[in-house]
Short mmCIF file of C-alpha atoms in Angstrom, two decimals:
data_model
loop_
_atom_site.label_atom_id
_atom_site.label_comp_id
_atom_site.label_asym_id
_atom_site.label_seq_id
_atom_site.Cartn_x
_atom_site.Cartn_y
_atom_site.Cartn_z
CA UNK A 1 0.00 0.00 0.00
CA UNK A 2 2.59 2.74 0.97
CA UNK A 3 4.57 1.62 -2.57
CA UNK A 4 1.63 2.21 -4.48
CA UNK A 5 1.11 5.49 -2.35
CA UNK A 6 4.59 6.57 -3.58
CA UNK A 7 3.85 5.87 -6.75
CA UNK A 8 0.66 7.92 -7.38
CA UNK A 9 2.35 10.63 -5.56
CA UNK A 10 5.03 10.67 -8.42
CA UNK A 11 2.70 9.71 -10.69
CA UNK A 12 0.59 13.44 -9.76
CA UNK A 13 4.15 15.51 -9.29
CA UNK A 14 4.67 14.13 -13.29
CA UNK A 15 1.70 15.53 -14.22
CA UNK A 16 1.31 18.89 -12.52
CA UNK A 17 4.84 19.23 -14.43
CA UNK A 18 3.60 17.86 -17.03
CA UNK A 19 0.38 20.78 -17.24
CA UNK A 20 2.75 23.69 -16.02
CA UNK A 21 5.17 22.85 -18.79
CA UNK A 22 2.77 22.57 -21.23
CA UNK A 23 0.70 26.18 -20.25
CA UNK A 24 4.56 27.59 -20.78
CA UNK A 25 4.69 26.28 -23.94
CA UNK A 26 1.67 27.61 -24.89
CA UNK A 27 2.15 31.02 -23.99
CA UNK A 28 5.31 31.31 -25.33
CA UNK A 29 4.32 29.89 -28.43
CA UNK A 30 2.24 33.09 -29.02
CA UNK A 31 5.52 34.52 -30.16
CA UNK A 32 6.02 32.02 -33.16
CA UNK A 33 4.63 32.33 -36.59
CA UNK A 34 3.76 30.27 -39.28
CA UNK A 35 2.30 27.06 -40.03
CA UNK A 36 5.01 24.86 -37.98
CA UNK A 37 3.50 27.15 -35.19
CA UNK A 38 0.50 26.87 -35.81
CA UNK A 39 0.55 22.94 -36.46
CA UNK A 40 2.39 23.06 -32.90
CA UNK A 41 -0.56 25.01 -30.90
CA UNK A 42 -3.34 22.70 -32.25
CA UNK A 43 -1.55 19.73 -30.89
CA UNK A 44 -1.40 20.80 -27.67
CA UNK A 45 -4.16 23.08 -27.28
CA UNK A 46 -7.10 22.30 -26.57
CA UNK A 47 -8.55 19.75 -24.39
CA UNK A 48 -4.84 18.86 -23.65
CA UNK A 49 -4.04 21.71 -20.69
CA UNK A 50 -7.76 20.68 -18.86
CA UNK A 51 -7.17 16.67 -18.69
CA UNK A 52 -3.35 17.12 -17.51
CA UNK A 53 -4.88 19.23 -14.78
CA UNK A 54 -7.99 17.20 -13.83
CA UNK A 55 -5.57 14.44 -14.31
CA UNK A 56 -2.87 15.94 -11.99
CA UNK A 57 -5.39 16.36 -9.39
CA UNK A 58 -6.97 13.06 -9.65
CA UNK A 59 -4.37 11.65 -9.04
CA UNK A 60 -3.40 13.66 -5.81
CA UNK A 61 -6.65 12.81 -4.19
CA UNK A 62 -6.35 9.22 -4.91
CA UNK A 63 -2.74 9.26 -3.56
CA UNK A 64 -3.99 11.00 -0.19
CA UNK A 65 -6.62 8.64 0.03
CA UNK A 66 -4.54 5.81 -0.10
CA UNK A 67 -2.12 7.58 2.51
CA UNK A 68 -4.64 7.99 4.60
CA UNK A 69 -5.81 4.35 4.58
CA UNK A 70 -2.13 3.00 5.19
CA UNK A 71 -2.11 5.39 7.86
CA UNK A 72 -5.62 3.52 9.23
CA UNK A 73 -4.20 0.33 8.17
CA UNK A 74 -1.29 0.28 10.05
CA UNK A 75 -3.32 1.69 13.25
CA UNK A 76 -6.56 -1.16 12.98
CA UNK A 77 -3.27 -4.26 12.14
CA UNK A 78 -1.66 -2.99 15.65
CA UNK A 79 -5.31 -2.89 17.30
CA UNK A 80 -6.06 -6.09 16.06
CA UNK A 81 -2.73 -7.88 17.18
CA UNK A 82 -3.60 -6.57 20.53
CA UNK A 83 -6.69 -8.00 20.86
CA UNK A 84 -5.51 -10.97 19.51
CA UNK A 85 -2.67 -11.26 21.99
CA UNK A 86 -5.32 -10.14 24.79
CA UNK A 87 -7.97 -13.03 23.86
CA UNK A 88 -5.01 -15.63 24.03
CA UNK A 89 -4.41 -14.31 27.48
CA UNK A 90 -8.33 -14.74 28.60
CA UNK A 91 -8.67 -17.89 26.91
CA UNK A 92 -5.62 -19.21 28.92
CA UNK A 93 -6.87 -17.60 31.71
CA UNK A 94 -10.42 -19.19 31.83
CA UNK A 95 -8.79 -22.88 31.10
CA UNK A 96 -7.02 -21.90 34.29
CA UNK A 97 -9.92 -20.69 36.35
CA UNK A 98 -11.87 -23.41 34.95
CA UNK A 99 -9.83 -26.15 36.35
CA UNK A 100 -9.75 -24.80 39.42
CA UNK A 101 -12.88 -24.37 39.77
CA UNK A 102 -13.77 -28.36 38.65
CA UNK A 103 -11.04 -29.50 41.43
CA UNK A 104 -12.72 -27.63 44.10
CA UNK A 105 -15.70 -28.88 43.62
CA UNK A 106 -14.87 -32.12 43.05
CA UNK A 107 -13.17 -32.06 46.45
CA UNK A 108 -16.15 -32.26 49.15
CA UNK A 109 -14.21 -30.45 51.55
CA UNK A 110 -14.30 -26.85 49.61
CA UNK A 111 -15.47 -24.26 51.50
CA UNK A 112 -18.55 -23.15 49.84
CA UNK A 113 -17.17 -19.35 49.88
CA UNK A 114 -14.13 -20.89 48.53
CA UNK A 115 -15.67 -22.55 45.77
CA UNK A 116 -17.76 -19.20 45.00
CA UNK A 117 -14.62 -17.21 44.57
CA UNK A 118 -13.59 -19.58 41.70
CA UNK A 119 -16.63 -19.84 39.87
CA UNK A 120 -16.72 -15.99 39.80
CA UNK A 121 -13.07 -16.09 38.51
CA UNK A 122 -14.36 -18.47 35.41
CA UNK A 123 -16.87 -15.83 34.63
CA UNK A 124 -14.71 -12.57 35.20
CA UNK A 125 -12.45 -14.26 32.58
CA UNK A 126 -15.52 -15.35 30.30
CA UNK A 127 -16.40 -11.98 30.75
CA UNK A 128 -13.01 -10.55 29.95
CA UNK A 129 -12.80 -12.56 26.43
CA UNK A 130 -16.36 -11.49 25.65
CA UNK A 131 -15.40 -8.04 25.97
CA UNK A 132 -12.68 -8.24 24.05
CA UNK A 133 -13.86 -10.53 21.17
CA UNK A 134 -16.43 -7.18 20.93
CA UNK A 135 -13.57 -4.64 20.37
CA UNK A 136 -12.53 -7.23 17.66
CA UNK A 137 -16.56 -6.70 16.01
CA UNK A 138 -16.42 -3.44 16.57
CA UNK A 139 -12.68 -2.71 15.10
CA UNK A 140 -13.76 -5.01 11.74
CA UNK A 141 -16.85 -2.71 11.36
CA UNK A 142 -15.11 0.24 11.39
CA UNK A 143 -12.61 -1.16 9.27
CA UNK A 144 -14.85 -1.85 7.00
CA UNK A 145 -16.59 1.78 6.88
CA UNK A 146 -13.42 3.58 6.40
CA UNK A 147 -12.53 1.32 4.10
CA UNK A 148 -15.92 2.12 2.27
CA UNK A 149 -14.95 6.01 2.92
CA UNK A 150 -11.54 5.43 0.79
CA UNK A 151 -13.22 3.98 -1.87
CA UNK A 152 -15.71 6.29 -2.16
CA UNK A 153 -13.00 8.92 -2.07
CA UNK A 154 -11.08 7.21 -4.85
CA UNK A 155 -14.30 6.84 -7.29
CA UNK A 156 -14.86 10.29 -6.50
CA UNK A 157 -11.49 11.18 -8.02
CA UNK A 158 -11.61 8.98 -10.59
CA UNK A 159 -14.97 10.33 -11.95
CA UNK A 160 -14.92 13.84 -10.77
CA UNK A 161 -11.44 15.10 -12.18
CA UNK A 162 -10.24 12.27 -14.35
CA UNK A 163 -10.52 12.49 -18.03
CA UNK A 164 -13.61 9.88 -19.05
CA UNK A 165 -13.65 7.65 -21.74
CA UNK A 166 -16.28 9.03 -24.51
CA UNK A 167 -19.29 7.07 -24.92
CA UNK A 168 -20.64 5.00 -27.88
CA UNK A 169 -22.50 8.27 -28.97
CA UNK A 170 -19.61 10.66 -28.21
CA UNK A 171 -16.99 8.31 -30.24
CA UNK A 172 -19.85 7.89 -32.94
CA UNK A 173 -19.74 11.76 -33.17
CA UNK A 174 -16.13 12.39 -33.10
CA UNK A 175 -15.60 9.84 -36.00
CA UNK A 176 -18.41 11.29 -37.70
CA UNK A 177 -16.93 15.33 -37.48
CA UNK A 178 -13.48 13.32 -38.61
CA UNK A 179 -14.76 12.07 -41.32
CA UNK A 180 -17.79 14.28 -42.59
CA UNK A 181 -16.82 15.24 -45.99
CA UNK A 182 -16.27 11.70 -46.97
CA UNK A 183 -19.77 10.87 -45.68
CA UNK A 184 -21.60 13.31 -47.84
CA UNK A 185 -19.26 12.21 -50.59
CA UNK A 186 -20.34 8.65 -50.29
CA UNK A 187 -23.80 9.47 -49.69
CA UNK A 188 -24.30 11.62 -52.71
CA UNK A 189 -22.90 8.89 -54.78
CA UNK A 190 -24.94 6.91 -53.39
CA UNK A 191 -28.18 8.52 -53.89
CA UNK A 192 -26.49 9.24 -57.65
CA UNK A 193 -26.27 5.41 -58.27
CA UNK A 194 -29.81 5.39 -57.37
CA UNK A 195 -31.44 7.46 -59.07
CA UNK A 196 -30.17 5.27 -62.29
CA UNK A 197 -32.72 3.04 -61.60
CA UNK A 198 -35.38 4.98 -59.85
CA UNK A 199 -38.38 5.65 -61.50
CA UNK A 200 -39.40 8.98 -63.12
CA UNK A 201 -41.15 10.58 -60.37
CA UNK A 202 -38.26 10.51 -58.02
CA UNK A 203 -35.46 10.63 -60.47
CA UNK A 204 -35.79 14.80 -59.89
CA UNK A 205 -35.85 14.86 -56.54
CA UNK A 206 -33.05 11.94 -55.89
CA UNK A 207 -30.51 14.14 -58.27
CA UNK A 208 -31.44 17.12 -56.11
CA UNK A 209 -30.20 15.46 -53.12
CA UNK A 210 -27.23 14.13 -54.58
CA UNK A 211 -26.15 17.34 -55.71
CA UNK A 212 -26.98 18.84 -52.33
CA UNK A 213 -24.65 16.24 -50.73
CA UNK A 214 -21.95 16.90 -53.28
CA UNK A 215 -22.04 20.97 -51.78
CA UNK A 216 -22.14 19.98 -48.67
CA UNK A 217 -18.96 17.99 -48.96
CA UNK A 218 -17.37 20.29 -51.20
CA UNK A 219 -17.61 22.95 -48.28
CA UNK A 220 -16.72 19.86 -45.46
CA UNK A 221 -13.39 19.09 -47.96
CA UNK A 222 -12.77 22.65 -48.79
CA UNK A 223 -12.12 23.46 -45.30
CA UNK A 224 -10.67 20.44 -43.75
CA UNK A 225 -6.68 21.44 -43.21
CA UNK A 226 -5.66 18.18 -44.90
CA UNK A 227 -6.71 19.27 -48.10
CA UNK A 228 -6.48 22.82 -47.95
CA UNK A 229 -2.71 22.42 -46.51
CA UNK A 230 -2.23 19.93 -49.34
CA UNK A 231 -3.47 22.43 -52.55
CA UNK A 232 -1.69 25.01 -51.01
CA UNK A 233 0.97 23.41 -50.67
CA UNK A 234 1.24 22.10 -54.55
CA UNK A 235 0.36 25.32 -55.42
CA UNK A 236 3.10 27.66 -54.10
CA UNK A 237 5.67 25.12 -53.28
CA UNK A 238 5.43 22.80 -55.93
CA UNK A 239 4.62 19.52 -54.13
CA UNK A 240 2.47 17.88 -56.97
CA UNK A 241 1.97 14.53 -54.78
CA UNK A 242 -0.43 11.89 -54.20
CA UNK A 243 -1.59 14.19 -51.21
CA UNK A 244 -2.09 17.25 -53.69
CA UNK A 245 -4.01 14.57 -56.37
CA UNK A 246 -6.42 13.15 -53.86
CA UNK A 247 -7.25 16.62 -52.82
CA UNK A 248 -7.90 17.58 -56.08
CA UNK A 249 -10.10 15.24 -57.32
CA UNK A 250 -11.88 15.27 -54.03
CA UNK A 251 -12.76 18.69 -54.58
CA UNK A 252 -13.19 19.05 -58.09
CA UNK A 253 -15.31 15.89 -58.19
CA UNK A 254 -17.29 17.32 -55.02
CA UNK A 255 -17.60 20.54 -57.30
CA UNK A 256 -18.78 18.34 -60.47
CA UNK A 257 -21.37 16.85 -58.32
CA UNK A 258 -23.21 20.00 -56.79
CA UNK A 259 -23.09 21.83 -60.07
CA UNK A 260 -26.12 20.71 -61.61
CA UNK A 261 -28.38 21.43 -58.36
CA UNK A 262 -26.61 24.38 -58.34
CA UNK A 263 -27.52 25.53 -62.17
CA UNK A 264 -31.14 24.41 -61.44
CA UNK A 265 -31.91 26.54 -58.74
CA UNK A 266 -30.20 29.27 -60.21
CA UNK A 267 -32.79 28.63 -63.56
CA UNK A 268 -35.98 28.51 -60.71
CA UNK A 269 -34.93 31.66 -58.91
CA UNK A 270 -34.44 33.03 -62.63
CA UNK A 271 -38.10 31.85 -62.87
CA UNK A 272 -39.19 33.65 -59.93
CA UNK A 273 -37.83 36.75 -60.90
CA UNK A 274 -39.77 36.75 -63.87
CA UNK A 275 -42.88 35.31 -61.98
CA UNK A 276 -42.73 37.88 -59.30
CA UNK A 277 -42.17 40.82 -61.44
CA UNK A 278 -45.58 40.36 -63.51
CA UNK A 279 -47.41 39.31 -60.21
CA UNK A 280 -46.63 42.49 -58.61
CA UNK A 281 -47.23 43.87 -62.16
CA UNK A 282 -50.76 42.79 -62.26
CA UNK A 283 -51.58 44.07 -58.55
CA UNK A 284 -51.81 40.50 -57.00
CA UNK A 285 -52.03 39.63 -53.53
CA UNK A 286 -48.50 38.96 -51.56
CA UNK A 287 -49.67 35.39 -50.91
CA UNK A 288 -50.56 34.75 -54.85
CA UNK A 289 -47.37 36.14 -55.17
CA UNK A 290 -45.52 33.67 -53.43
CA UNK A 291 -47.63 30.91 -54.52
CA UNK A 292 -46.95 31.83 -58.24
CA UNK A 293 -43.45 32.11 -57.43
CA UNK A 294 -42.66 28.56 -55.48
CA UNK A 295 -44.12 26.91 -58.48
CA UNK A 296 -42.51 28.73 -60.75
CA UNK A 297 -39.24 27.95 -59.16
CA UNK A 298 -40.30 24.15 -58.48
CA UNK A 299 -41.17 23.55 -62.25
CA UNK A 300 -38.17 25.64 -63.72
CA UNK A 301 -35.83 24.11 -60.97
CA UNK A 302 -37.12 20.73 -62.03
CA UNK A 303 -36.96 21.25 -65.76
CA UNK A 304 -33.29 22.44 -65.66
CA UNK A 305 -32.40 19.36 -63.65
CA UNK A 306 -33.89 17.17 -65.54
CA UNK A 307 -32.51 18.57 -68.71
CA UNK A 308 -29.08 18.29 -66.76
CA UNK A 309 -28.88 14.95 -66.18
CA UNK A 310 -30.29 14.25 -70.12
CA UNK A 311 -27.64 16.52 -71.11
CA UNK A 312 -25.54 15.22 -73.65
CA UNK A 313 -22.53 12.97 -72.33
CA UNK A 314 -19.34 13.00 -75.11
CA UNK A 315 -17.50 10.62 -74.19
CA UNK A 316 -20.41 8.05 -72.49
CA UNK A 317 -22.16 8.35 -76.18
CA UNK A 318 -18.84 8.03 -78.13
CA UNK A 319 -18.43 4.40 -76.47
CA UNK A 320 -22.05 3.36 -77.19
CA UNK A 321 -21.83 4.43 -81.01
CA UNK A 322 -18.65 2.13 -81.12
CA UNK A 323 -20.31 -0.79 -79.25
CA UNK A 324 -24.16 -1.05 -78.64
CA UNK A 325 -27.14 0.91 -77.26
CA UNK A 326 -27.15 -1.85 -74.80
CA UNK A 327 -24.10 -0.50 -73.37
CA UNK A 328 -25.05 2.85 -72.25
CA UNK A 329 -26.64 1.62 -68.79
CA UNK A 330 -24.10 -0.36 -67.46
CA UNK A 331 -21.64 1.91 -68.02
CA UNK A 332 -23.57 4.45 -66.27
CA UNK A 333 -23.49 2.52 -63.55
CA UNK A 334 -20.56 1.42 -63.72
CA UNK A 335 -19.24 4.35 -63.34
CA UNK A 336 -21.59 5.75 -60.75
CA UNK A 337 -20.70 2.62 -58.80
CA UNK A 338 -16.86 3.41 -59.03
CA UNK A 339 -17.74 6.49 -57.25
CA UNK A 340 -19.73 4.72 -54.52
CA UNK A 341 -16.56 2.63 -54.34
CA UNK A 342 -14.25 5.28 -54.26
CA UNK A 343 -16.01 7.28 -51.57
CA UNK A 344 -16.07 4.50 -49.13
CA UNK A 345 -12.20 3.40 -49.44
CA UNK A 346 -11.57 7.23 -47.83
CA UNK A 347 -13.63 5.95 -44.67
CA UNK A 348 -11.63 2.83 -44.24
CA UNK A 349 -8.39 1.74 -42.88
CA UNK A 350 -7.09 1.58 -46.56
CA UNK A 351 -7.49 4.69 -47.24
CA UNK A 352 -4.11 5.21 -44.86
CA UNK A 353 -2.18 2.68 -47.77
CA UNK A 354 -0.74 4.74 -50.29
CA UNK A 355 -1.25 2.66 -53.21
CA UNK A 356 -4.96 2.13 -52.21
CA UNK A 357 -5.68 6.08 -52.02
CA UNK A 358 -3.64 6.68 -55.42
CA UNK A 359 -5.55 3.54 -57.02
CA UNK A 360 -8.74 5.51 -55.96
CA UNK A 361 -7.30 8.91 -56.99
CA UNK A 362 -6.84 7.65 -60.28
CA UNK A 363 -10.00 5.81 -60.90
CA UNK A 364 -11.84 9.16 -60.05
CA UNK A 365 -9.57 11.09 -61.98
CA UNK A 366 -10.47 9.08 -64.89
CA UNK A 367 -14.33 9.34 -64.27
CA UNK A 368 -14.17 13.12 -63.93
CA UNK A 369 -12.03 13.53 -67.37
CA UNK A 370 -14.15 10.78 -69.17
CA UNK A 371 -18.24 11.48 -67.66
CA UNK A 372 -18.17 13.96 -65.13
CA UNK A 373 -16.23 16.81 -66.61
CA UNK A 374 -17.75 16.69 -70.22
CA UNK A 375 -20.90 16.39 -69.16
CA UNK A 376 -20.18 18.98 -66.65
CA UNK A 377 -19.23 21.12 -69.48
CA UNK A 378 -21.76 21.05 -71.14
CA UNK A 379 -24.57 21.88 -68.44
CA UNK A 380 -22.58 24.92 -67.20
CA UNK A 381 -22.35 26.27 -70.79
CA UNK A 382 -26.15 25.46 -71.12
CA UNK A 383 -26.79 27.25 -67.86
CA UNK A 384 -24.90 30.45 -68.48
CA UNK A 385 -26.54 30.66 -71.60
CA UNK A 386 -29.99 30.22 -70.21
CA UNK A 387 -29.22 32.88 -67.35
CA UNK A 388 -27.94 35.38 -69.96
CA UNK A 389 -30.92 35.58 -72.02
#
């Protein structure tokens, strides 16, 4: 106990070090530019300062508690070797006084005051071990109450200052803020791959989300450091890597994605320009107003979607005039598939294997320059022309 005492004692004097080093650190830090600097206060900022703290602390208290309970420890052992020592002495004592008292009586010439005197010695010494077989009771029960007190005192630490380990849902959310871009991403190809097969009525509306997705993963990607730190990076210094690649296509292909949802609600709130301009023209109410204008944007929204993904697709129609009409949906899902396939290697443990994450780069580099980026092309050039008019 008093080892293990010394131990958590060092174990606390390491860590308020440990805290006071690091909050000197940090405040001199404040004097050093630049990403290296920067790089440097995010690693230890943070949580970091709080949990050595807590930590420190937690410790402390456990390591007085456990000083306090060798303390009682050593106290209750030397109680309870006394009592011990004193119960061998009564016991030996009443096998004396009850011998004594069986050869007096068994002699018929006792004295009857005699005989009295010994048979109140047997029970003074009965008495004697009774009382101190109750000290024993009474020392194990408050043994075992302080012993309840320490541990008490110890969860309290533990729980109190100690740093916890998250929860299912906290983990879940931490992986999920981690990883959000790559999420959407996989998501929006998802839905994408869906709406291949989906009928007509949903087609619209399935596109619509996928292209939503694809924004809202192009602005998860665009400001995650790893990729911003990466184009940057290629950019001004040069580094053309795998790094810069995957960024790259991460983005661009995020970009490709949302750009038809984009386009069609830029046609619909073209629409409700126009719509709102001859309601308030012809003196209608606000509310027919806004009516006339939500369905003008729904319809023209929808139209300008629809005529996205019918847009014409270079090199996806080049390969079915060489082959066979029978072509044309496989290979649109085929290649909407590759991007499913893609998107989920970046939330795996391969995505950390080099030759895995270029293998990926390169299969959606290949998608964007042979599908996504014609096509893509085309709708913008469509869409600027429709907005110009």
């Amino acid at each position: 106990m008093s080892t293990l005492q010394t131990k958590l004692t060092s174990s606390a004097e390491a860590l308020g070090t440990a805290h006071r080093l690091v909050s000197e650190l940090l405040g001199q830090s404040s004097f050093w530019r630049g990403e290296a600097a920067d790089a440097f206060r995010a690693a230890i900022d943070g949580e970091l300062p709080r949990y050595l703290k807590n930590a420190h602390r937690s410790v402390s208290k456990a390591a007085k508690q456990l000083g306090r309970w060798h303390d009682d420890l050593v106290s209750y052992q030397a109680t309870a070797r006394r009592y011990d020592t004193q119960a061998k002495l009564d016991t030996a004592t009443i096998t004396k006084a009850e011998a004594h008292h069986d050869l007096l009586r068994a002699a018929a010439s006792t004295p009857e005051p005699e005989l009295r005197a010994a048979a109140e010695s047997v029970t003074k010494a009965r008495e004697a071990l009774a009382s101190v077989r109750k000290l024993a009771r009474e020392l194990e029960e408050a043994h075992g109450a302080e012993a309840g007190r320490i541990a008490k005192g110890l969860n309290e630490a533990t729980e109190r200052l100690a740093p916890k380990k998250p929860g299912v849902l906290s983990r879940a959310a931490d992986w999920l803020d981690d990883n959000l871009g790559d999420v959407l991403s996989l998501l929006s190809a998802s839905v994408a791959l869906l709406a291949i097969f989906a009928a007509a009525p949903v087609t619209v509306p399935l596109l619509f989300a996928a292209a939503g997705l694809s924004l809202a993963a192009l602005v998860s990607h665009a400001s995650d450091p790893k990729h911003s730190s990466a184009l940057k990076a290629g950019f001004t210094q040069g580094k053309f890597n795998g790094q810069f690649w995957s960024s790259a296509v991460t983005l661009g292909g995020d970009a490709l994605g949302a750009l038809p949802g984009v386009g069609a609600v830029a046609q619909g709130a073209k629409g409700v320009t126009a719509v709102s301009r001859s309601s308030i023209a012809a003196g209608d109410s606000a509310s027919t107003t806004f009516r006339n204008s939500a369905r003008a944007f729904g319809a023209d929204s929808s139209v300008a979607m629809r005529e996205a993904d019918e847009a014409p697709k270079p090199v996806l129609e080049w390969v079915v005039r060489r082959t066979s009409p029978d072509v044309e949906k496989p290979l649109q899902t085929g290649l909407a598939g590759s991007a499913v396939i893609t998107a989920g290697v970046g939330l795996t443990p391969a995505e950390d294997d080099e030759r895995v994450r270029n293998t990926a780069t390169g299969i959606d580099g290949a998608r964007i320059a042979a599908s996504d980026g014609p096509g893509a092309g085309v709708n913008a050039a469509r869409t600027w022309t429709q907005l110009t008019r």
